[in-house]
Amino acid sequence: MKIYFASDFHLGAPNKEESAVREKCIVSWL
């Protein structure tokens, strides 16, 4: 069994536009 832990993404920082790029990467990884 594999266990993954993901944390400390700082969503919303420094602004909505830059955070949206990270959010899309994180969601696609999930």
mmCIF file of N, CA and C in Angstrom:
data_model
loop_
_atom_site.group_PDB
_atom_site.id
_atom_site.type_symbol
_atom_site.label_atom_id
_atom_site.label_comp_id
_atom_site.label_asym_id
_atom_site.label_seq_id
_atom_site.Cartn_x
_atom_site.Cartn_y
_atom_site.Cartn_z
ATOM 1 N N MET A 1 0.843 -1.174 0.000
ATOM 2 C CA MET A 1 0.000 0.000 0.000
ATOM 3 C C MET A 1 0.892 1.242 0.000
ATOM 4 N N LYS A 2 0.559 2.189 -0.837
ATOM 5 C CA LYS A 2 1.289 3.449 -0.892
ATOM 6 C C LYS A 2 0.505 4.520 -0.151
ATOM 7 N N ILE A 3 1.225 5.321 0.586
ATOM 8 C CA ILE A 3 0.614 6.438 1.307
ATOM 9 C C ILE A 3 1.332 7.709 0.885
ATOM 10 N N TYR A 4 0.571 8.710 0.530
ATOM 11 C CA TYR A 4 1.133 9.991 0.121
ATOM 12 C C TYR A 4 0.668 11.077 1.081
ATOM 13 N N PHE A 5 1.532 12.013 1.365
ATOM 14 C CA PHE A 5 1.189 13.155 2.206
ATOM 15 C C PHE A 5 1.563 14.413 1.442
ATOM 16 N N ALA A 6 0.601 15.277 1.253
ATOM 17 C CA ALA A 6 0.843 16.527 0.526
ATOM 18 C C ALA A 6 0.352 17.681 1.390
ATOM 19 N N SER A 7 1.194 18.690 1.535
ATOM 20 C CA SER A 7 0.842 19.793 2.423
ATOM 21 C C SER A 7 1.616 21.047 2.048
ATOM 22 N N ASP A 8 1.246 22.131 2.659
ATOM 23 C CA ASP A 8 1.993 23.391 2.574
ATOM 24 C C ASP A 8 2.047 23.955 1.152
ATOM 25 N N PHE A 9 0.910 23.964 0.475
ATOM 26 C CA PHE A 9 0.865 24.472 -0.894
ATOM 27 C C PHE A 9 0.755 25.989 -0.972
ATOM 28 N N HIS A 10 0.415 26.633 0.122
ATOM 29 C CA HIS A 10 0.251 28.094 0.167
ATOM 30 C C HIS A 10 -0.745 28.571 -0.883
ATOM 31 N N LEU A 11 -1.882 27.913 -0.975
ATOM 32 C CA LEU A 11 -2.896 28.314 -1.945
ATOM 33 C C LEU A 11 -3.411 29.710 -1.609
ATOM 34 N N GLY A 12 -3.580 30.516 -2.635
ATOM 35 C CA GLY A 12 -4.043 31.884 -2.443
ATOM 36 C C GLY A 12 -2.912 32.887 -2.337
ATOM 37 N N ALA A 13 -1.678 32.412 -2.279
ATOM 38 C CA ALA A 13 -0.546 33.326 -2.151
ATOM 39 C C ALA A 13 0.339 33.200 -3.381
ATOM 40 N N PRO A 14 0.985 34.197 -3.871
ATOM 41 C CA PRO A 14 0.887 35.590 -3.441
ATOM 42 C C PRO A 14 -0.361 36.283 -3.975
ATOM 43 N N ASN A 15 -0.964 35.709 -5.013
ATOM 44 C CA ASN A 15 -2.200 36.302 -5.540
ATOM 45 C C ASN A 15 -3.028 35.200 -6.202
ATOM 46 N N LYS A 16 -4.246 35.541 -6.547
ATOM 47 C CA LYS A 16 -5.179 34.542 -7.091
ATOM 48 C C LYS A 16 -4.682 33.940 -8.404
ATOM 49 N N GLU A 17 -4.086 34.760 -9.264
ATOM 50 C CA GLU A 17 -3.655 34.275 -10.583
ATOM 51 C C GLU A 17 -2.525 33.251 -10.463
ATOM 52 N N GLU A 18 -1.504 33.575 -9.673
ATOM 53 C CA GLU A 18 -0.380 32.647 -9.533
ATOM 54 C C GLU A 18 -0.786 31.396 -8.758
ATOM 55 N N SER A 19 -1.675 31.561 -7.810
ATOM 56 C CA SER A 19 -2.149 30.421 -7.034
ATOM 57 C C SER A 19 -2.958 29.466 -7.910
ATOM 58 N N ALA A 20 -3.701 29.988 -8.866
ATOM 59 C CA ALA A 20 -4.536 29.153 -9.734
ATOM 60 C C ALA A 20 -3.686 28.158 -10.520
ATOM 61 N N VAL A 21 -2.485 28.561 -10.923
ATOM 62 C CA VAL A 21 -1.593 27.659 -11.655
ATOM 63 C C VAL A 21 -1.215 26.475 -10.766
ATOM 64 N N ARG A 22 -0.834 26.753 -9.526
ATOM 65 C CA ARG A 22 -0.491 25.676 -8.586
ATOM 66 C C ARG A 22 -1.699 24.808 -8.286
ATOM 67 N N GLU A 23 -2.848 25.427 -8.102
ATOM 68 C CA GLU A 23 -4.064 24.670 -7.795
ATOM 69 C C GLU A 23 -4.371 23.663 -8.896
ATOM 70 N N LYS A 24 -4.233 24.055 -10.153
ATOM 71 C CA LYS A 24 -4.506 23.140 -11.270
ATOM 72 C C LYS A 24 -3.524 21.974 -11.274
ATOM 73 N N CYS A 25 -2.263 22.236 -10.980
ATOM 74 C CA CYS A 25 -1.263 21.158 -10.919
ATOM 75 C C CYS A 25 -1.574 20.189 -9.788
ATOM 76 N N ILE A 26 -1.945 20.736 -8.644
ATOM 77 C CA ILE A 26 -2.252 19.890 -7.487
ATOM 78 C C ILE A 26 -3.472 19.026 -7.767
ATOM 79 N N VAL A 27 -4.511 19.617 -8.314
ATOM 80 C CA VAL A 27 -5.741 18.872 -8.590
ATOM 81 C C VAL A 27 -5.491 17.781 -9.622
ATOM 82 N N SER A 28 -4.685 18.066 -10.644
ATOM 83 C CA SER A 28 -4.410 17.035 -11.650
ATOM 84 C C SER A 28 -3.584 15.894 -11.047
ATOM 85 N N TRP A 29 -2.734 16.204 -10.090
ATOM 86 C CA TRP A 29 -1.943 15.180 -9.420
ATOM 87 C C TRP A 29 -2.826 14.290 -8.550
ATOM 88 N N LEU A 30 -3.836 14.895 -7.922
ATOM 89 C CA LEU A 30 -4.727 14.106 -7.070
ATOM 90 C C LEU A 30 -5.513 13.127 -7.907
#
